[in-house]
Amino acid sequence: MSVVVANPSASDDYFRFFGLNQQFTIDLPALEQAYLAIQKEVHPDRHARGSDTEQRLAMQMATLANTALQTLKNPVQRGLYICQLHCVDAKLETNTAMPAAFLMKQMEWRESLDEQADDLPALEKLMDEVAVSKQDTLAEIAQAIDSAKNYQRAAELLRGLLFIDKFAIELDDAIVALA
C-alpha cells in the first residue's frame, strides 16, 4: 500500500498541494474539501499495516496538510504566505512603518477606546467601524495580490491588518468586560 496524496511533490506550495489556484481570494469550502480528501488518504488507520516508511510518509503528509490548511484558512497567514512565495518578506518584526493616515486612524481608535471605555453602545459602534476597516483592507489585499500582483503593497497592507486585528481584540475585550 502506498500513500496517495493529491500532489505530494507540491509540498513546497500549499496551493498546489490542495490543487487550488494561488490567490488571496480563496474558495474555503474547496480548501476544506481538498484537506479532508488528503486526510482520508493519509489517515494512520489506512497505513497501520504498511511499512515503517509508508507510515512515516503518511504522518508527514497529514502534518503538512494540517499546517497548509491553517496557513491558507487565515487571511493574514495566507497573504504573508503568498508574499513569501513571491520572495517578498513582510518584515513584521522590523518594519513597523505605516502611512500617516493609517497611524492617525489607529490613534483615533485608541483615544475613542480610552474615552468611551464605559460606554457599551459607543464601543460597539467603534467595533463596527473597525470591522469595516478590516473588510476594506482585506479587499485591498485581494486586489494587490490577485489583480495587481503587487506583493510589496500586499505586505504593507498585511502589516496594517495585523494592527487592526490586534486593536479589534483589545476592543472586544473591553466590550466583554462591560457586558
mmCIF file of C-alpha atoms in Angstrom:
data_model
loop_
_atom_site.group_PDB
_atom_site.id
_atom_site.type_symbol
_atom_site.label_atom_id
_atom_site.label_comp_id
_atom_site.label_asym_id
_atom_site.label_seq_id
_atom_site.Cartn_x
_atom_site.Cartn_y
_atom_site.Cartn_z
ATOM 1 C CA MET A 1 0.000 0.000 0.000
ATOM 2 C CA SER A 2 1.386 3.422 -0.854
ATOM 3 C CA VAL A 3 0.385 6.861 0.264
ATOM 4 C CA VAL A 4 -1.715 8.636 -2.327
ATOM 5 C CA VAL A 5 -1.881 12.392 -1.976
ATOM 6 C CA ALA A 6 -3.326 14.968 -4.354
ATOM 7 C CA ASN A 7 0.130 16.253 -5.253
ATOM 8 C CA PRO A 8 2.867 15.318 -2.780
ATOM 9 C CA SER A 9 5.564 16.852 -4.998
ATOM 10 C CA ALA A 10 3.797 20.205 -4.458
ATOM 11 C CA SER A 11 4.553 20.226 -0.744
ATOM 12 C CA ASP A 12 6.604 23.371 -1.326
ATOM 13 C CA ASP A 13 3.405 25.190 -2.400
ATOM 14 C CA TYR A 14 0.328 24.755 -0.218
ATOM 15 C CA PHE A 15 -1.978 25.878 -3.023
ATOM 16 C CA ARG A 16 -0.706 23.210 -5.429
ATOM 17 C CA PHE A 17 -0.725 20.698 -2.575
ATOM 18 C CA PHE A 18 -4.500 21.191 -2.346
ATOM 19 C CA GLY A 19 -4.995 21.657 -6.093
ATOM 20 C CA LEU A 20 -6.050 25.305 -5.708
ATOM 21 C CA ASN A 21 -5.118 28.429 -7.620
ATOM 22 C CA GLN A 22 -2.557 30.586 -5.892
ATOM 23 C CA GLN A 23 -4.609 33.622 -4.965
ATOM 24 C CA PHE A 24 -5.681 35.582 -1.913
ATOM 25 C CA THR A 25 -9.390 35.217 -2.639
ATOM 26 C CA ILE A 26 -9.816 31.566 -1.816
ATOM 27 C CA ASP A 27 -12.691 29.114 -2.030
ATOM 28 C CA LEU A 28 -12.781 27.996 1.617
ATOM 29 C CA PRO A 29 -15.212 25.073 1.028
ATOM 30 C CA ALA A 30 -12.912 23.775 -1.760
ATOM 31 C CA LEU A 31 -9.922 24.121 0.582
ATOM 32 C CA GLU A 32 -11.756 22.190 3.298
ATOM 33 C CA GLN A 33 -12.818 19.503 0.803
ATOM 34 C CA ALA A 34 -9.252 19.062 -0.500
ATOM 35 C CA TYR A 35 -7.943 18.899 3.062
ATOM 36 C CA LEU A 36 -10.461 16.218 4.044
ATOM 37 C CA ALA A 37 -9.648 14.173 0.926
ATOM 38 C CA ILE A 38 -5.941 14.228 1.773
ATOM 39 C CA GLN A 39 -6.541 13.442 5.449
ATOM 40 C CA LYS A 40 -8.702 10.485 4.433
ATOM 41 C CA GLU A 41 -5.853 9.150 2.272
ATOM 42 C CA VAL A 42 -3.126 9.599 4.885
ATOM 43 C CA HIS A 43 -5.095 8.617 7.983
ATOM 44 C CA PRO A 44 -2.928 6.350 10.196
ATOM 45 C CA ASP A 45 -5.595 3.614 10.200
ATOM 46 C CA ARG A 46 -5.207 3.252 6.434
ATOM 47 C CA HIS A 47 -1.473 2.651 6.840
ATOM 48 C CA ALA A 48 -1.399 0.565 10.022
ATOM 49 C CA ARG A 49 -0.244 -2.477 8.036
ATOM 50 C CA GLY A 50 2.158 -0.516 5.833
ATOM 51 C CA SER A 51 5.911 -0.401 6.205
ATOM 52 C CA ASP A 52 7.543 1.995 8.640
ATOM 53 C CA THR A 53 8.420 4.214 5.682
ATOM 54 C CA GLU A 54 4.789 4.273 4.479
ATOM 55 C CA GLN A 55 3.548 5.050 7.978
ATOM 56 C CA ARG A 56 6.096 7.834 8.383
ATOM 57 C CA LEU A 57 5.224 9.322 4.977
ATOM 58 C CA ALA A 58 1.523 9.225 5.843
ATOM 59 C CA MET A 59 2.218 11.038 9.106
ATOM 60 C CA GLN A 60 4.341 13.653 7.308
ATOM 61 C CA MET A 61 1.598 14.246 4.732
ATOM 62 C CA ALA A 62 -1.038 14.552 7.489
ATOM 63 C CA THR A 63 1.127 17.089 9.324
ATOM 64 C CA LEU A 64 1.780 19.020 6.114
ATOM 65 C CA ALA A 65 -1.942 19.057 5.335
ATOM 66 C CA ASN A 66 -2.701 20.463 8.805
ATOM 67 C CA THR A 67 -0.058 23.180 8.501
ATOM 68 C CA ALA A 68 -1.137 24.088 4.976
ATOM 69 C CA LEU A 69 -4.814 24.257 5.981
ATOM 70 C CA GLN A 70 -4.135 26.537 8.954
ATOM 71 C CA THR A 71 -1.971 28.812 6.798
ATOM 72 C CA LEU A 72 -4.460 29.121 3.942
ATOM 73 C CA LYS A 73 -7.585 29.457 6.119
ATOM 74 C CA ASN A 74 -6.268 32.539 7.924
ATOM 75 C CA PRO A 75 -6.312 35.647 5.670
ATOM 76 C CA VAL A 76 -3.228 37.237 7.240
ATOM 77 C CA GLN A 77 -1.228 33.994 7.141
ATOM 78 C CA ARG A 78 -2.437 33.279 3.585
ATOM 79 C CA GLY A 79 -1.389 36.745 2.408
ATOM 80 C CA LEU A 80 2.004 36.530 4.095
ATOM 81 C CA TYR A 81 2.500 33.072 2.600
ATOM 82 C CA ILE A 82 1.719 34.317 -0.919
ATOM 83 C CA CYS A 83 4.140 37.214 -0.446
ATOM 84 C CA GLN A 84 6.773 34.737 0.738
ATOM 85 C CA LEU A 85 6.193 32.562 -2.348
ATOM 86 C CA HIS A 86 6.997 35.662 -4.404
ATOM 87 C CA CYS A 87 10.143 36.435 -2.384
ATOM 88 C CA VAL A 88 8.612 39.379 -0.531
ATOM 89 C CA ASP A 89 9.300 39.371 3.191
ATOM 90 C CA ALA A 90 6.766 41.452 5.123
ATOM 91 C CA LYS A 91 9.452 42.036 7.790
ATOM 92 C CA LEU A 92 6.824 42.005 10.518
ATOM 93 C CA GLU A 93 9.392 42.151 13.315
ATOM 94 C CA THR A 94 11.459 45.026 11.944
ATOM 95 C CA ASN A 95 9.246 47.104 9.646
ATOM 96 C CA THR A 96 6.581 48.961 11.591
ATOM 97 C CA ALA A 97 6.406 51.934 9.221
ATOM 98 C CA MET A 98 2.836 52.789 8.333
ATOM 99 C CA PRO A 99 1.252 55.550 6.264
ATOM 100 C CA ALA A 100 0.454 58.670 8.312
ATOM 101 C CA ALA A 101 -3.298 58.396 7.643
ATOM 102 C CA PHE A 102 -3.312 54.830 8.941
ATOM 103 C CA LEU A 103 -1.423 55.834 12.084
ATOM 104 C CA MET A 104 -3.838 58.733 12.675
ATOM 105 C CA LYS A 105 -6.797 56.351 12.411
ATOM 106 C CA GLN A 106 -5.156 53.988 14.893
ATOM 107 C CA MET A 107 -4.620 56.875 17.316
ATOM 108 C CA GLU A 108 -8.261 57.972 16.939
ATOM 109 C CA TRP A 109 -9.459 54.444 17.687
ATOM 110 C CA ARG A 110 -7.244 54.198 20.768
ATOM 111 C CA GLU A 111 -8.465 57.562 22.055
ATOM 112 C CA SER A 112 -12.072 56.504 21.478
ATOM 113 C CA LEU A 113 -11.459 53.272 23.354
ATOM 114 C CA ASP A 114 -9.872 55.142 26.270
ATOM 115 C CA GLU A 115 -12.504 57.897 26.386
ATOM 116 C CA GLN A 116 -15.510 55.613 25.948
ATOM 117 C CA ALA A 117 -14.350 52.614 27.958
ATOM 118 C CA ASP A 118 -17.635 52.564 29.944
ATOM 119 C CA ASP A 119 -19.966 53.315 27.015
ATOM 120 C CA LEU A 120 -21.045 49.981 25.526
ATOM 121 C CA PRO A 121 -23.024 51.452 22.576
ATOM 122 C CA ALA A 122 -20.057 53.677 21.660
ATOM 123 C CA LEU A 123 -17.648 50.722 21.830
ATOM 124 C CA GLU A 124 -19.973 48.613 19.674
ATOM 125 C CA LYS A 125 -20.141 51.448 17.131
ATOM 126 C CA LEU A 126 -16.340 51.603 17.176
ATOM 127 C CA MET A 127 -16.217 47.824 16.639
ATOM 128 C CA ASP A 128 -18.424 48.246 13.553
ATOM 129 C CA GLU A 129 -16.003 50.876 12.226
ATOM 130 C CA VAL A 130 -13.019 48.593 12.862
ATOM 131 C CA ALA A 131 -14.812 45.702 11.120
ATOM 132 C CA VAL A 132 -15.452 47.872 8.047
ATOM 133 C CA SER A 133 -11.803 48.948 8.026
ATOM 134 C CA LYS A 134 -10.754 45.293 8.200
ATOM 135 C CA GLN A 135 -13.041 44.349 5.288
ATOM 136 C CA ASP A 136 -11.744 47.283 3.237
ATOM 137 C CA THR A 137 -8.153 46.248 3.959
ATOM 138 C CA LEU A 138 -8.883 42.624 3.012
ATOM 139 C CA ALA A 139 -10.370 43.857 -0.280
ATOM 140 C CA GLU A 140 -7.256 45.969 -0.913
ATOM 141 C CA ILE A 141 -5.026 42.972 -0.180
ATOM 142 C CA ALA A 142 -7.037 40.807 -2.588
ATOM 143 C CA GLN A 143 -6.671 43.495 -5.264
ATOM 144 C CA ALA A 144 -2.935 43.887 -4.616
ATOM 145 C CA ILE A 145 -2.287 40.141 -4.810
ATOM 146 C CA ASP A 146 -4.899 38.755 -7.212
ATOM 147 C CA SER A 147 -5.109 41.627 -9.709
ATOM 148 C CA ALA A 148 -2.029 43.837 -9.479
ATOM 149 C CA LYS A 149 0.440 41.101 -8.395
ATOM 150 C CA ASN A 150 1.948 43.826 -6.193
ATOM 151 C CA TYR A 151 3.283 41.715 -3.346
ATOM 152 C CA GLN A 152 5.205 44.604 -1.767
ATOM 153 C CA ARG A 153 1.949 46.577 -1.429
ATOM 154 C CA ALA A 154 0.208 43.463 -0.112
ATOM 155 C CA ALA A 155 2.895 43.076 2.563
ATOM 156 C CA GLU A 156 2.333 46.689 3.686
ATOM 157 C CA LEU A 157 -1.428 46.123 3.854
ATOM 158 C CA LEU A 158 -0.934 42.878 5.770
ATOM 159 C CA ARG A 159 1.173 44.676 8.369
ATOM 160 C CA GLY A 160 -1.697 47.156 8.735
ATOM 161 C CA LEU A 161 -4.200 44.321 9.045
ATOM 162 C CA LEU A 162 -2.215 42.899 11.949
ATOM 163 C CA PHE A 163 -2.576 46.252 13.735
ATOM 164 C CA ILE A 164 -6.316 46.275 13.026
ATOM 165 C CA ASP A 165 -6.728 42.704 14.291
ATOM 166 C CA LYS A 166 -4.761 43.474 17.464
ATOM 167 C CA PHE A 167 -6.878 46.537 18.179
ATOM 168 C CA ALA A 168 -10.091 44.577 17.459
ATOM 169 C CA ILE A 169 -9.072 42.027 20.124
ATOM 170 C CA GLU A 170 -8.440 44.783 22.674
ATOM 171 C CA LEU A 171 -11.764 46.413 21.790
ATOM 172 C CA ASP A 172 -13.578 43.098 22.048
ATOM 173 C CA ASP A 173 -12.040 42.508 25.470
ATOM 174 C CA ALA A 174 -13.287 45.946 26.582
ATOM 175 C CA ILE A 175 -16.799 45.157 25.294
ATOM 176 C CA VAL A 176 -16.832 41.762 27.041
ATOM 177 C CA ALA A 177 -15.710 43.398 30.274
ATOM 178 C CA LEU A 178 -18.740 45.709 30.131
ATOM 179 C CA ALA A 179 -21.302 43.120 29.108
#
